[in-house]
């Protein structure tokens, strides 16, 4: 029977090709994902370990540099005491913070959030062991800096050039003293690293004479643990210490955790692709078994048992699975290499290292490929085993009995209703119903797949009159052929339905959230511009003063983040400019007047006022300090307003909180200009800010793009990952049509003999493919929209202005693409059908 299975594989190479391709793609995705994440994890772990090779103990402080009551870090005296401990070879103090470098055009080099500044800390030999200089030296004076090699190349800077650098204050010019290479995580993440003289860095980021972190190196033979025990008693209360090994191990665990999430996401899409592939595999073996009814019956007639027949079909599947897994694994190695290169292309510097091919990756790839193929072939094998020996005397293939169809449809209907109930129930529960929706979606999808043969007849029947009217006899025959074998049509359409369910669901949610973002911006903002730091940090008070002096400015208000305690409850608050805040934000008053802000009163959002029982005219005792040092002051509620998504639920005038905040935290400044948002007005703001590369000036459309960009990027990634599932679905359509043409050779020969020309034969096969593809797309679009509605109900309360949007343009494109897929998938089968010799075809059994 093994020889029989092998002979059947070799005899049907062309018909099994699509199955091999489907399994191969799924295996490639699984193996590529595992090899990619293993390689990435190994490279980052080695880099992390290398960074701490010579570190005996690492000290980190968490004190607030703006809190004058506490030490902001490790002072020089403590550092000297650490250096004097037994077994310590040296101790280096480090400070760091944000530093943005401008290129020759004044634009920021890097991505903002990973642009870092630090201090150059040379040892006695004048070198800093953390950095290898390729040109020049480290900064030795207040007006000098050093740049990492990648940033220097991006900015076209050489040693001796003047470089503009921005921290959280005004832009300053420095002379480039040197260029270095580093394994620093900020640079590897696509950012930049600027090294300052230690005194300059301390002044910028902490206070003179203080360090944020300290790294301790051990003398030969000294114990890291003993050094740690000696260091800990010397540290301030807001500091922690670990050995270098502990720190490296912690980072390794963090890297593993981060890559685990990526691994899970990619494998989830691989699972979708393999799930789609199951239908293609099962369909292929079902058709092969049907075509070989007489052959299998003869085997039974000459003594083969049911078990042997079943085993031969499963062995055939195993051979296909092994071949596909081998090719898929090799393709997966190429995919892993490509993903690594893609990360570098997007600006992330991946550490060098070989591809890591673990036994787990190999076992998973081959296990998945072979097991999925054999499982998918199990049901066709079971049917093959049931073929009676008497079938060898008949040319009629076995057809499904009425009992089996009734049973299938009953089970499918019950599963679908169970899934629909779960989806609706989850939507009714709200945000806590997402797991219920997920379970319901699974059952609904399985139920629809079981029911899809039943659905094919009435749905396709709607299109048959149009096909006949527009395309004549070719259209009529295509409609009849599409429902001739409902199980085959259903299995083929199911693959497309699964892919389009996910794509449609994502598109509906993406369009809905995108519209909500647009509405949120339109409904809440009157300002022409928002000024913020590219790093996401706080703006300096000087930026606010500079904007107020800019030409053409009509109104300016910071959104200064602060907080206050009232009756034991802490509320986040926005300190704003009275009189101007109404001009930059669309604030609707429920009671009182926002003009009361100018009198030192506060305004409270409607929901906060209701939940706490505040009303206009109430005098409240507020604490503007913290738990250690309360700063009590009586405040009056002067207004209640409808909440604004860009402001905190309590508004206070900036003058009210000024005495309690030595350094205001200002994440955004909102500006209205005379004449609105124009190029000239934007340039006026840029000039007023000193052409600072670290500050971004965004108009309302830029704000929409910023929020919407995340949504669109996520959607594009999802579309890209789901593309493989759709490719496998297309292969399923090609396979079904090719085998259908093979089965219907005699019928096609008869049609040609009675006058159906080659063009009409091609058209018949193409229309059949289009009908099946569009049918699957319609099912997928409907189910995807239903799921998107349910998921939307769980996030409705978290997204202001949420309203379900059906992107009919995208849905139309999906249906159109399904039709195009059908036409493309039918090219080879249609050509084969048209080229059949009619006399030979008529004689074919």
PDB file of C-alpha atoms in Angstrom, residues 41 63 150 169 282 370 384 423 596 610-611 637 647 731 743 758 778 806 827:
ATOM      1  CA  UNK A  41      16.693  37.204  20.643  1.00  0.00           C
ATOM      2  CA  UNK A  63      15.085  60.561  42.451  1.00  0.00           C
ATOM      3  CA  UNK A 150      25.288  56.602  12.086  1.00  0.00           C
ATOM      4  CA  UNK A 169      15.643  74.143  26.213  1.00  0.00           C
ATOM      5  CA  UNK A 282      -9.090  18.459   2.109  1.00  0.00           C
ATOM      6  CA  UNK A 370       3.094  16.920   7.948  1.00  0.00           C
ATOM      7  CA  UNK A 384     -12.190   6.378   0.405  1.00  0.00           C
ATOM      8  CA  UNK A 423     -20.945  37.376  19.583  1.00  0.00           C
ATOM      9  CA  UNK A 596     -14.093  82.793  36.042  1.00  0.00           C
ATOM     10  CA  UNK A 610     -21.563  64.774  38.614  1.00  0.00           C
ATOM     11  CA  UNK A 611     -19.556  61.892  40.067  1.00  0.00           C
ATOM     12  CA  UNK A 637     -15.825  76.132  41.066  1.00  0.00           C
ATOM     13  CA  UNK A 647      -7.771  68.483  28.275  1.00  0.00           C
ATOM     14  CA  UNK A 731      -4.451  28.487  -5.047  1.00  0.00           C
ATOM     15  CA  UNK A 743     -13.324  15.466 -14.256  1.00  0.00           C
ATOM     16  CA  UNK A 758     -13.204  27.719 -27.402  1.00  0.00           C
ATOM     17  CA  UNK A 778     -19.807  37.975   0.164  1.00  0.00           C
ATOM     18  CA  UNK A 806     -18.999  50.709   6.892  1.00  0.00           C
ATOM     19  CA  UNK A 827      -6.587  31.381 -16.623  1.00  0.00           C
TER      20      UNK A 827
END
